[in-house]
Amino acid sequence: MNTVLDVFSEYGVEAGDLEKARSYQARHGGRLDQILVNMGSLTADALPSIYSQWFEVPVLTASDWRDWQLPDGTESLPLEFLTARGWLPWEHDRDTWVFASCTPLDLEVNAWLAERSTPHTLKLLTPDDFETLKARLGLEQRGSQADGLSLVEEDRLRELASEAPTVNLLNSLIAKALRRGASDMHIEPHGGRGRVRFRIDGVLHEVDSVSQAMLLPVVTRLKILAAMDIAERRRPQDGKIEIRVGGEAVDIRVSALPVGEGGESAVLRFLRQAALAYDMSLLGLSPDIEARILEDLEVTSGVILLTGPTGSGKTTSLYSFLSRINSPEVKIITLEDPVEYQLAGINQVQVQPDIGFDFARGLRSIVRQDPDVIMLGEIRDRETASVAMQSALTGHLVFSTVHTNDAPSAFTRLLDLGVEEFLLNAALRSIVAQRLARRLCSSCATVHPDAARLMSRYELDTLAESFGLVEPQLKQSVGCDECGHTGYRGRLAVVEYLRCDDTIAAMDKGEHFLAEARKYMRASGGRSLLEDGLLKALSGETTVEEVFRVAG
């Protein structure tokens, strides 16, 4: 008979983690399996297989439920109650029910079954398969199959998606995207065809098209590779593909979204571990701002916040900061949603809101892991913010992000969330607002022919003099084979830095705070996002037009 450790160890759980989970269970209660998931020692996807060993019942596969439909007599069951808790009535034979579940230990369902004394047996489903069946159930309840596929249609679609022209076309598009250094590829119906766009250095470029006849097979091929339901075309779906291209391992996150006229838009995000180097020197920070951030990284407590919209490079900067301070003497734990890249020597934990393991609860858990440094993917609510500030006051260096337009606005955002002002004043070390501007291609950039007019129009001489730039030189993008004729290669950080010192802490955080903070920031040698970008344009690293695009 296998022990609990034997079962869990098959899925990567170490004896030390199991002991910690048991200790936590003894103090606070809860299920051992769920505690291990919350600790990050066990993935939720492994639970059905573990339950199968525990209960000696099978895990259903797609072939088992291809022709499944609700059994007769289901109207006598509280279907909404059951499905909300991860259970489905699978079969009904006289007085005995067979249930399929991804949560066999749910207390409420088991209590309901015990109260009714309902004879039943159990089969297991993965969470993803349960959601697929639940979605199918929703279609059946509405009494319409107008948008579904028959088994014959589904099989034919699989055949088309597996034929050589479809496979070769999709492989060619993915290879081209990776060669061009794209972070994302968009395939979407547009004007009677499939438009293919690559996001390169943050900007979308239309690069190819797919015929109308090939669009559905290509999207279906993506769904098959990403383990999605190809028969489901009315609901958004997400999946993941792991492939090797030219000897390089690439993870691809796939999102399918229904759009007008029955079509679907597919977006692929490429995660290339080998192509990433989390090095602060590669961020493109201005020397004075980099020096201040390096000072912040030497402290042992406080909160360092990065702000900016989605896609502004906050996570890359955070990873670079963590890599800078990562050493055997420092324990670093991150809490992310999702964990997209693995950092050697750093404990990375993914939040799982669907089981109640959110940022706030996760933060409370990892504090008990004796970390020196904590990184939170995002501060979204009052509880997370308060625990983060309190953690900083008890001797932890905390990194996180918030969504604001500039550095001073992070104060008002956190106050709006309900965080006490004294906590912010005591805990915040610095705030870094960031955008990403495209870097000029060094092979083809030339001196801007209209530089004198631009210098005068935007008073750039004054800005250059204020920050000691002796020989400003504006350049323009041209385009060549090296940069794919875009004029740019790579990106650099445009940054606004605010040190939360005693003067900032003493300021009243009322309606005049933003203006006063900006005034103080400028007086102490700081500058706005726009000014930092324009300084980079004056240094020939990017263009004035690009700066206005991202920070204007």
Coordinates of C-alpha atoms in Angstrom, one line a residue:
M1 CA 0.0 0.0 0.0
N2 CA 1.5 3.3 -1.0
T3 CA 2.0 5.9 1.7
V4 CA 0.8 9.5 1.3
L5 CA 4.4 10.5 0.6
D6 CA 4.7 7.8 -2.1
V7 CA 1.7 9.2 -3.9
F8 CA 2.7 12.9 -3.6
S9 CA 6.4 12.2 -4.4
E10 CA 5.4 10.9 -7.9
Y11 CA 4.3 14.5 -8.6
G12 CA 7.4 16.3 -7.3
V13 CA 6.5 16.8 -3.7
E14 CA 9.5 16.5 -1.4
A15 CA 9.4 15.1 2.1
G16 CA 10.3 18.5 3.6
D17 CA 7.3 20.2 1.8
L18 CA 5.0 17.4 3.0
E19 CA 6.1 17.9 6.6
K20 CA 5.5 21.7 6.3
A21 CA 2.1 21.1 4.9
R22 CA 1.2 18.7 7.8
S23 CA 2.5 21.2 10.3
Y24 CA 0.3 23.9 8.7
Q25 CA -2.7 21.5 8.7
A26 CA -2.2 20.7 12.4
R27 CA -2.3 24.4 13.3
H28 CA -4.9 25.7 10.9
G29 CA -6.8 22.7 9.5
G30 CA -7.6 22.2 5.8
R31 CA -6.9 19.5 3.3
L32 CA -3.4 18.3 2.8
D33 CA -3.6 18.2 -1.0
Q34 CA -5.0 21.8 -1.2
I35 CA -2.3 23.1 1.2
L36 CA 0.4 21.6 -1.0
V37 CA -1.2 23.3 -4.0
N38 CA -1.3 26.6 -2.1
M39 CA 2.3 26.3 -1.2
G40 CA 3.2 25.8 -4.8
S41 CA 4.7 22.3 -4.1
L42 CA 2.0 20.6 -6.2
T43 CA 0.1 21.6 -9.4
A44 CA -3.7 21.6 -9.5
D45 CA -3.5 19.6 -12.7
A46 CA -1.9 16.7 -10.8
L47 CA -4.9 16.3 -8.4
P48 CA -7.2 14.1 -10.5
S49 CA -4.4 11.5 -10.9
I50 CA -3.7 11.6 -7.2
Y51 CA -7.4 11.2 -6.3
S52 CA -7.5 8.3 -8.8
Q53 CA -4.8 6.5 -6.7
W54 CA -6.5 7.4 -3.4
F55 CA -10.0 6.3 -4.3
E56 CA -9.1 3.7 -6.9
V57 CA -11.5 5.2 -9.5
P58 CA -10.7 6.1 -13.1
V59 CA -9.9 9.5 -14.6
L60 CA -12.2 10.0 -17.7
T61 CA -10.5 11.1 -20.9
A62 CA -11.9 12.9 -24.0
S63 CA -12.7 9.5 -25.6
D64 CA -14.9 8.6 -22.7
W65 CA -17.0 11.7 -23.0
R66 CA -17.1 12.3 -26.8
D67 CA -20.8 11.2 -27.0
W68 CA -21.8 12.0 -23.4
Q69 CA -25.0 13.8 -22.5
L70 CA -27.0 14.3 -19.3
P71 CA -28.6 11.0 -18.2
D72 CA -32.3 10.6 -17.7
G73 CA -33.5 11.6 -14.3
T74 CA -31.2 14.5 -14.0
E75 CA -34.1 16.8 -13.4
S76 CA -34.4 15.3 -9.9
L77 CA -31.0 16.6 -8.9
P78 CA -29.9 20.1 -8.0
L79 CA -27.8 20.5 -11.1
E80 CA -26.8 24.1 -10.6
F81 CA -25.6 23.2 -7.0
L82 CA -23.5 20.3 -8.3
T83 CA -21.9 21.9 -11.3
A84 CA -21.0 25.0 -9.3
R85 CA -18.9 22.6 -7.1
G86 CA -17.2 20.6 -9.8
W87 CA -19.7 17.7 -10.1
L88 CA -21.7 16.3 -13.0
P89 CA -24.3 13.5 -13.0
W90 CA -22.6 11.0 -15.4
E91 CA -24.9 7.9 -15.6
H92 CA -28.1 6.7 -13.9
D93 CA -29.0 3.1 -13.5
R94 CA -32.2 2.6 -11.5
D95 CA -31.4 4.0 -8.1
T96 CA -27.7 4.3 -8.5
W97 CA -26.0 7.4 -9.8
V98 CA -22.5 7.7 -11.3
F99 CA -21.0 11.2 -10.8
A100 CA -18.0 12.7 -12.6
S101 CA -16.0 15.2 -10.6
C102 CA -12.9 17.3 -10.5
T103 CA -13.4 18.1 -6.8
P104 CA -14.3 14.7 -5.2
L105 CA -13.5 16.0 -1.7
D106 CA -16.0 18.9 -1.8
L107 CA -17.6 18.9 1.6
E108 CA -20.9 20.4 0.6
V109 CA -21.6 17.8 -2.1
N110 CA -20.5 14.9 0.1
A111 CA -22.7 16.2 2.9
W112 CA -25.7 16.4 0.5
L113 CA -25.1 12.9 -0.8
A114 CA -24.8 11.6 2.8
E115 CA -28.0 13.3 3.9
R116 CA -30.0 11.9 0.9
S117 CA -28.3 8.4 1.3
T118 CA -28.0 8.4 -2.4
P119 CA -26.3 5.2 -3.8
H120 CA -23.5 6.4 -6.1
T121 CA -20.1 5.7 -7.5
L122 CA -17.5 8.2 -8.7
K123 CA -15.3 8.9 -11.7
L124 CA -12.8 11.8 -12.1
L125 CA -12.3 14.6 -14.5
T126 CA -9.5 17.1 -14.9
P127 CA -10.6 20.7 -14.2
D128 CA -10.2 21.6 -17.9
D129 CA -12.3 18.6 -19.1
F130 CA -14.9 19.5 -16.5
E131 CA -15.1 23.1 -17.8
T132 CA -15.4 21.8 -21.4
L133 CA -18.3 19.5 -20.4
K134 CA -19.9 22.2 -18.4
A135 CA -19.8 24.5 -21.4
R136 CA -21.3 21.7 -23.6
L137 CA -24.0 21.3 -20.9
G138 CA -24.8 25.0 -21.2
L139 CA -25.5 24.7 -24.9
E140 CA -27.8 21.7 -24.3
Q141 CA -29.7 23.5 -21.6
R142 CA -30.5 26.3 -24.0
G143 CA -31.9 23.7 -26.4
S144 CA -29.9 24.8 -29.4
Q145 CA -27.1 23.2 -31.2
A146 CA -27.1 25.7 -34.0
D147 CA -23.5 26.7 -33.4
G148 CA -22.1 23.3 -32.4
L149 CA -20.4 20.8 -34.6
S150 CA -21.7 17.3 -35.3
L151 CA -19.2 14.4 -34.8
V152 CA -18.8 14.1 -38.6
E153 CA -18.0 17.8 -39.0
E154 CA -15.6 17.7 -36.1
D155 CA -13.7 14.7 -37.5
R156 CA -13.5 16.4 -40.9
L157 CA -12.2 19.6 -39.3
R158 CA -9.5 17.6 -37.5
E159 CA -8.5 16.0 -40.8
L160 CA -8.2 19.5 -42.4
A161 CA -6.1 20.7 -39.5
S162 CA -3.8 17.8 -39.8
E163 CA -3.2 17.9 -43.5
A164 CA 0.2 19.0 -44.8
P165 CA -0.8 22.4 -46.3
T166 CA -2.3 23.5 -42.9
V167 CA 0.6 22.1 -40.8
N168 CA 3.2 23.7 -43.2
L169 CA 1.5 27.1 -43.2
L170 CA 1.2 27.4 -39.5
N171 CA 4.8 26.2 -39.0
S172 CA 6.0 28.7 -41.5
L173 CA 4.2 31.6 -39.8
I174 CA 5.5 30.6 -36.4
A175 CA 9.1 30.3 -37.7
K176 CA 8.8 33.7 -39.4
A177 CA 7.5 35.4 -36.3
L178 CA 10.4 34.0 -34.2
R179 CA 12.9 35.0 -36.8
R180 CA 11.6 38.6 -36.8
G181 CA 11.7 38.7 -33.0
A182 CA 8.0 39.0 -32.5
S183 CA 6.5 38.8 -29.0
D184 CA 3.0 38.0 -30.3
M185 CA 1.3 36.8 -33.5
H186 CA -2.3 37.7 -34.3
I187 CA -4.4 35.7 -36.8
E188 CA -7.8 37.2 -37.3
P189 CA -10.6 37.4 -39.9
H190 CA -10.5 40.6 -41.8
G191 CA -12.0 41.6 -45.2
G192 CA -12.7 38.1 -46.4
R193 CA -9.3 36.6 -45.4
G194 CA -7.1 36.0 -42.4
R195 CA -4.9 38.9 -41.5
V196 CA -1.6 37.9 -39.9
R197 CA 0.2 40.5 -37.7
F198 CA 3.4 40.4 -35.6
R199 CA 4.0 42.5 -32.6
I200 CA 7.6 43.6 -32.8
D201 CA 9.1 45.9 -30.2
G202 CA 5.6 46.7 -29.0
V203 CA 4.1 47.7 -32.4
L204 CA 1.9 45.6 -34.6
H205 CA 2.9 45.0 -38.2
E206 CA 0.8 43.3 -40.9
V207 CA 3.1 40.8 -42.4
D208 CA 1.1 38.1 -44.2
S209 CA -2.4 36.8 -44.9
V210 CA -4.2 33.5 -44.9
S211 CA -6.9 32.6 -47.4
Q212 CA -10.5 32.3 -46.2
A213 CA -10.4 28.6 -47.0
M214 CA -7.3 28.1 -44.8
L215 CA -8.3 30.3 -41.9
L216 CA -10.5 27.8 -40.0
P217 CA -8.1 24.8 -40.5
V218 CA -5.2 27.0 -39.2
V219 CA -7.1 28.1 -36.1
T220 CA -8.3 24.6 -35.5
R221 CA -4.7 23.3 -35.8
L222 CA -3.7 25.8 -33.1
K223 CA -6.6 24.6 -30.9
I224 CA -5.5 21.0 -31.2
L225 CA -1.9 21.8 -30.4
A226 CA -3.0 23.9 -27.4
A227 CA -5.4 21.2 -26.1
M228 CA -8.5 23.3 -26.7
D229 CA -12.0 22.1 -27.7
I230 CA -12.3 22.5 -31.4
A231 CA -16.1 22.1 -31.3
E232 CA -16.4 25.2 -29.1
R233 CA -16.5 28.3 -31.1
R234 CA -18.8 30.5 -29.1
R235 CA -16.6 31.0 -26.0
P236 CA -13.1 32.3 -25.4
Q237 CA -10.5 29.6 -24.8
D238 CA -6.8 29.6 -23.6
G239 CA -4.1 27.0 -24.0
K240 CA -0.4 26.4 -24.2
I241 CA 1.9 24.8 -26.8
E242 CA 5.5 23.7 -26.1
I243 CA 7.6 23.3 -29.2
R244 CA 11.2 23.4 -30.4
V245 CA 12.1 25.6 -33.3
G246 CA 15.6 25.5 -34.7
G247 CA 16.8 23.7 -31.5
E248 CA 15.3 26.3 -29.3
A249 CA 12.5 25.5 -26.8
V250 CA 9.6 27.9 -27.0
D251 CA 6.4 28.1 -24.9
I252 CA 3.5 29.6 -26.8
R253 CA 0.4 30.9 -24.9
V254 CA -2.6 30.7 -27.2
S255 CA -5.8 32.7 -26.9
A256 CA -8.9 32.1 -29.1
L257 CA -11.7 34.7 -29.1
P258 CA -15.0 34.5 -31.0
V259 CA -15.5 37.6 -33.2
G260 CA -18.1 38.8 -35.7
E261 CA -19.7 36.5 -38.3
G262 CA -18.8 33.3 -36.6
G263 CA -15.1 33.7 -36.9
E264 CA -12.3 33.5 -34.3
S265 CA -9.3 35.6 -33.6
A266 CA -6.2 33.7 -32.4
V267 CA -3.3 35.3 -30.6
L268 CA 0.0 33.6 -29.9
R269 CA 2.4 34.9 -27.2
F270 CA 5.9 33.6 -27.6
L271 CA 7.9 33.0 -24.4
R272 CA 11.5 32.4 -25.3
Q273 CA 13.6 31.6 -22.2
A274 CA 16.9 31.4 -24.1
A275 CA 16.4 34.8 -25.6
L276 CA 16.1 36.6 -22.3
A277 CA 18.8 38.1 -20.2
Y278 CA 17.6 39.9 -17.1
D279 CA 20.4 42.3 -16.8
M280 CA 19.9 45.9 -15.6
S281 CA 22.5 47.1 -18.0
L282 CA 20.3 46.0 -20.9
L283 CA 17.2 48.0 -19.7
G284 CA 18.5 51.3 -21.2
L285 CA 18.1 53.2 -18.0
S286 CA 19.6 56.7 -17.8
P287 CA 22.9 56.6 -15.7
D288 CA 21.6 58.8 -12.9
I289 CA 18.3 56.9 -12.5
E290 CA 20.2 53.5 -12.6
A291 CA 22.5 54.8 -9.8
R292 CA 19.5 55.6 -7.7
I293 CA 17.8 52.3 -8.3
L294 CA 21.1 50.5 -7.4
E295 CA 21.0 52.4 -4.1
D296 CA 17.5 51.1 -3.5
L297 CA 18.5 47.5 -4.1
E298 CA 21.1 47.7 -1.4
V299 CA 18.5 48.3 1.4
T300 CA 17.1 45.3 3.3
S301 CA 13.5 46.6 3.8
G302 CA 10.9 48.8 2.1
V303 CA 8.7 48.7 -0.9
I304 CA 9.9 49.4 -4.4
L305 CA 7.0 49.9 -6.8
L306 CA 6.9 49.9 -10.6
T307 CA 4.0 51.6 -12.3
G308 CA 2.7 51.7 -15.9
P309 CA 0.2 50.1 -18.2
T310 CA 0.2 46.5 -19.4
G311 CA 3.2 46.0 -21.8
S312 CA 5.4 48.7 -20.3
G313 CA 8.1 46.3 -19.3
K314 CA 7.4 46.3 -15.5
T315 CA 7.9 42.5 -15.1
T316 CA 11.2 42.6 -17.1
S317 CA 12.5 45.4 -14.9
L318 CA 11.5 43.6 -11.7
Y319 CA 13.1 40.4 -12.9
S320 CA 16.3 42.4 -13.7
F321 CA 16.3 43.9 -10.2
L322 CA 15.8 40.5 -8.6
S323 CA 18.6 39.0 -10.7
R324 CA 20.9 41.8 -9.6
I325 CA 20.5 41.0 -5.9
N326 CA 20.1 37.2 -6.3
S327 CA 22.7 35.3 -4.4
P328 CA 23.0 32.2 -2.2
E329 CA 22.8 34.4 0.9
V330 CA 19.4 36.0 -0.1
K331 CA 16.1 34.1 -0.2
I332 CA 13.8 35.5 -2.8
I333 CA 10.2 34.4 -3.3
T334 CA 7.9 35.7 -6.0
L335 CA 4.1 35.5 -6.3
E336 CA 3.0 35.9 -9.9
D337 CA 0.0 35.5 -12.2
P338 CA 1.2 33.7 -14.2
V339 CA 4.8 32.6 -13.8
E340 CA 5.9 33.0 -17.4
Y341 CA 9.7 32.7 -17.1
Q342 CA 11.8 30.7 -14.6
L343 CA 14.6 32.5 -12.7
A344 CA 17.4 30.3 -11.4
G345 CA 17.7 30.3 -7.7
I346 CA 14.5 32.1 -7.0
N347 CA 11.3 30.5 -5.6
Q348 CA 8.4 31.4 -7.9
V349 CA 4.8 30.8 -6.9
Q350 CA 1.7 31.1 -9.1
V351 CA -1.5 32.5 -7.7
Q352 CA -4.6 30.4 -8.3
P353 CA -7.7 32.7 -7.6
D354 CA -10.1 29.9 -8.6
I355 CA -9.2 28.0 -5.4
G356 CA -8.9 31.1 -3.2
F357 CA -5.1 31.3 -3.4
D358 CA -4.9 35.0 -4.4
F359 CA -2.2 37.6 -3.9
A360 CA -3.3 38.5 -0.4
R361 CA -3.5 34.9 0.8
G362 CA -0.3 33.9 -1.0
L363 CA 1.6 36.8 0.5
R364 CA 0.6 35.7 4.0
S365 CA 1.8 32.2 3.2
I366 CA 5.2 33.2 1.7
V367 CA 6.0 35.5 4.6
R368 CA 6.1 32.4 6.8
Q369 CA 8.8 30.9 4.4
D370 CA 11.4 33.3 5.9
P371 CA 12.2 35.3 2.8
D372 CA 14.6 38.2 2.6
V373 CA 13.0 39.6 -0.6
I374 CA 9.4 39.3 -1.9
M375 CA 8.1 40.1 -5.3
L376 CA 4.4 40.5 -5.9
G377 CA 3.2 40.5 -9.5
E378 CA 0.6 43.2 -8.8
I379 CA -1.1 45.0 -6.0
R380 CA -4.8 44.8 -6.8
D381 CA -6.7 45.3 -3.5
R382 CA -6.4 46.8 -0.1
E383 CA -5.6 43.6 1.7
T384 CA -2.6 42.8 -0.6
A385 CA -1.3 46.4 -0.4
S386 CA -1.6 46.5 3.4
V387 CA 0.2 43.1 3.9
A388 CA 2.9 44.2 1.5
M389 CA 3.5 47.4 3.4
Q390 CA 3.5 45.6 6.8
S391 CA 5.9 43.0 5.4
A392 CA 8.3 45.8 4.5
L393 CA 8.1 47.2 8.0
T394 CA 9.0 43.8 9.5
G395 CA 12.3 43.6 7.6
H396 CA 11.5 42.5 4.1
L397 CA 12.4 44.1 0.8
V398 CA 9.2 44.0 -1.3
F399 CA 8.9 44.6 -5.0
S400 CA 5.5 45.0 -6.8
T401 CA 3.5 46.9 -9.5
V402 CA 0.5 49.1 -9.7
H403 CA -1.3 50.5 -12.7
T404 CA -0.9 54.3 -12.7
N405 CA 0.3 56.8 -15.3
D406 CA 3.2 58.3 -13.3
A407 CA 5.2 57.8 -10.1
P408 CA 3.4 60.2 -7.7
S409 CA 0.0 58.8 -8.7
A410 CA 1.0 55.5 -7.0
F411 CA 0.4 57.2 -3.7
T412 CA -3.2 58.3 -4.6
R413 CA -3.9 54.9 -6.1
L414 CA -2.9 53.0 -2.9
L415 CA -4.8 55.5 -0.8
D416 CA -7.9 55.0 -3.0
L417 CA -7.5 51.2 -2.3
G418 CA -7.9 52.1 1.4
V419 CA -4.3 51.7 2.6
E420 CA -3.5 53.9 5.6
E421 CA -1.4 56.9 4.9
F422 CA 1.1 56.2 7.7
L423 CA 1.8 52.8 6.3
L424 CA 2.7 54.3 2.9
N425 CA 4.9 57.0 4.4
A426 CA 6.7 54.4 6.5
A427 CA 7.1 51.6 4.0
L428 CA 7.5 53.0 0.5
R429 CA 11.2 53.3 -0.6
S430 CA 10.8 54.4 -4.2
I431 CA 8.4 54.5 -7.2
V432 CA 9.5 53.9 -10.8
A433 CA 7.1 54.8 -13.6
Q434 CA 8.1 53.1 -16.9
R435 CA 7.3 53.0 -20.6
L436 CA 9.1 51.2 -23.4
A437 CA 10.3 53.1 -26.4
R438 CA 11.8 51.5 -29.5
R439 CA 15.5 51.8 -29.9
L440 CA 16.9 53.1 -33.2
C441 CA 18.6 50.6 -35.4
S442 CA 22.3 51.3 -35.3
S443 CA 22.8 50.1 -38.8
C444 CA 20.5 52.6 -40.6
A445 CA 19.6 55.5 -38.3
T446 CA 20.7 58.9 -39.7
V447 CA 20.9 62.5 -38.4
H448 CA 17.4 64.1 -38.5
P449 CA 17.2 66.6 -41.4
D450 CA 14.8 68.7 -39.4
A451 CA 16.7 68.7 -36.1
A452 CA 17.0 72.4 -35.7
R453 CA 13.2 73.0 -36.0
L454 CA 12.5 70.2 -33.5
M455 CA 15.0 71.5 -31.0
S456 CA 13.4 74.9 -31.1
R457 CA 9.7 73.7 -31.1
Y458 CA 10.1 71.5 -28.1
E459 CA 12.8 73.6 -26.3
L460 CA 15.1 70.7 -26.3
D461 CA 18.2 72.9 -26.0
T462 CA 17.0 73.9 -22.5
L463 CA 16.4 70.3 -21.5
A464 CA 19.8 69.2 -22.8
E465 CA 21.5 72.0 -20.9
S466 CA 19.6 71.2 -17.7
F467 CA 20.9 67.7 -17.6
G468 CA 24.4 68.4 -18.9
L469 CA 24.1 66.9 -22.4
V470 CA 26.9 68.5 -24.2
E471 CA 26.4 67.4 -27.8
P472 CA 22.7 66.6 -28.4
Q473 CA 22.0 64.9 -31.7
L474 CA 18.5 64.0 -33.0
K475 CA 18.2 61.1 -35.4
Q476 CA 15.5 59.6 -37.6
S477 CA 14.6 56.0 -38.4
V478 CA 15.2 54.8 -41.9
G479 CA 14.9 51.0 -42.2
C480 CA 17.1 48.2 -43.5
D481 CA 17.4 44.5 -43.7
E482 CA 18.9 44.3 -40.2
C483 CA 15.7 45.8 -38.6
G484 CA 13.1 44.4 -40.9
H485 CA 12.8 47.8 -42.5
T486 CA 11.1 49.2 -39.4
G487 CA 14.0 51.5 -38.4
Y488 CA 14.1 50.1 -34.9
R489 CA 15.7 47.2 -33.1
G490 CA 14.9 46.4 -29.5
R491 CA 13.5 48.7 -26.8
L492 CA 14.7 50.8 -23.9
A493 CA 13.1 52.0 -20.7
V494 CA 11.8 55.5 -20.4
V495 CA 11.5 56.1 -16.7
E496 CA 10.3 58.6 -14.1
Y497 CA 11.9 58.0 -10.7
L498 CA 10.5 59.2 -7.3
R499 CA 12.5 58.6 -4.0
C500 CA 10.0 58.4 -1.2
D501 CA 12.1 60.3 1.3
D502 CA 11.2 62.3 4.4
T503 CA 10.0 65.3 2.4
I504 CA 7.6 63.2 0.3
A505 CA 6.4 61.4 3.5
A506 CA 5.7 64.7 5.2
M507 CA 3.6 66.1 2.3
D508 CA -0.2 66.2 2.8
K509 CA -1.7 63.6 0.5
G510 CA -4.7 65.6 -0.4
E511 CA -5.7 67.2 -3.6
H512 CA -2.4 69.2 -4.0
F513 CA -0.1 66.2 -3.4
L514 CA 0.5 65.3 -7.1
A515 CA 1.5 68.9 -8.1
E516 CA 3.7 69.3 -5.0
A517 CA 5.4 65.9 -5.5
R518 CA 6.2 66.7 -9.1
K519 CA 7.6 70.1 -8.1
Y520 CA 9.8 68.5 -5.5
M521 CA 10.9 65.7 -7.9
R522 CA 12.0 68.3 -10.4
A523 CA 13.8 70.4 -7.8
S524 CA 15.7 67.4 -6.6
G525 CA 17.1 66.6 -10.1
G526 CA 14.3 64.3 -11.3
R527 CA 12.3 64.5 -14.5
S528 CA 9.1 63.3 -16.0
L529 CA 8.6 60.3 -18.3
L530 CA 8.4 62.7 -21.3
E531 CA 11.6 64.5 -20.3
D532 CA 13.5 61.2 -19.8
G533 CA 12.4 60.0 -23.2
L534 CA 13.4 63.3 -24.9
L535 CA 16.8 63.0 -23.3
K536 CA 17.2 59.6 -24.9
A537 CA 16.1 61.1 -28.2
L538 CA 18.7 63.9 -27.8
S539 CA 21.3 61.1 -27.2
G540 CA 20.4 59.5 -30.5
E541 CA 19.0 56.3 -28.8
T542 CA 15.4 56.8 -30.1
T543 CA 13.3 59.4 -31.9
V544 CA 11.2 62.3 -30.8
E545 CA 8.2 60.8 -32.6
E546 CA 8.7 57.5 -30.7
V547 CA 8.9 59.3 -27.3
F548 CA 5.7 61.1 -28.0
R549 CA 4.1 57.8 -28.9
V550 CA 4.8 56.2 -25.6
A551 CA 5.1 59.1 -23.2
G552 CA 3.4 62.1 -24.8

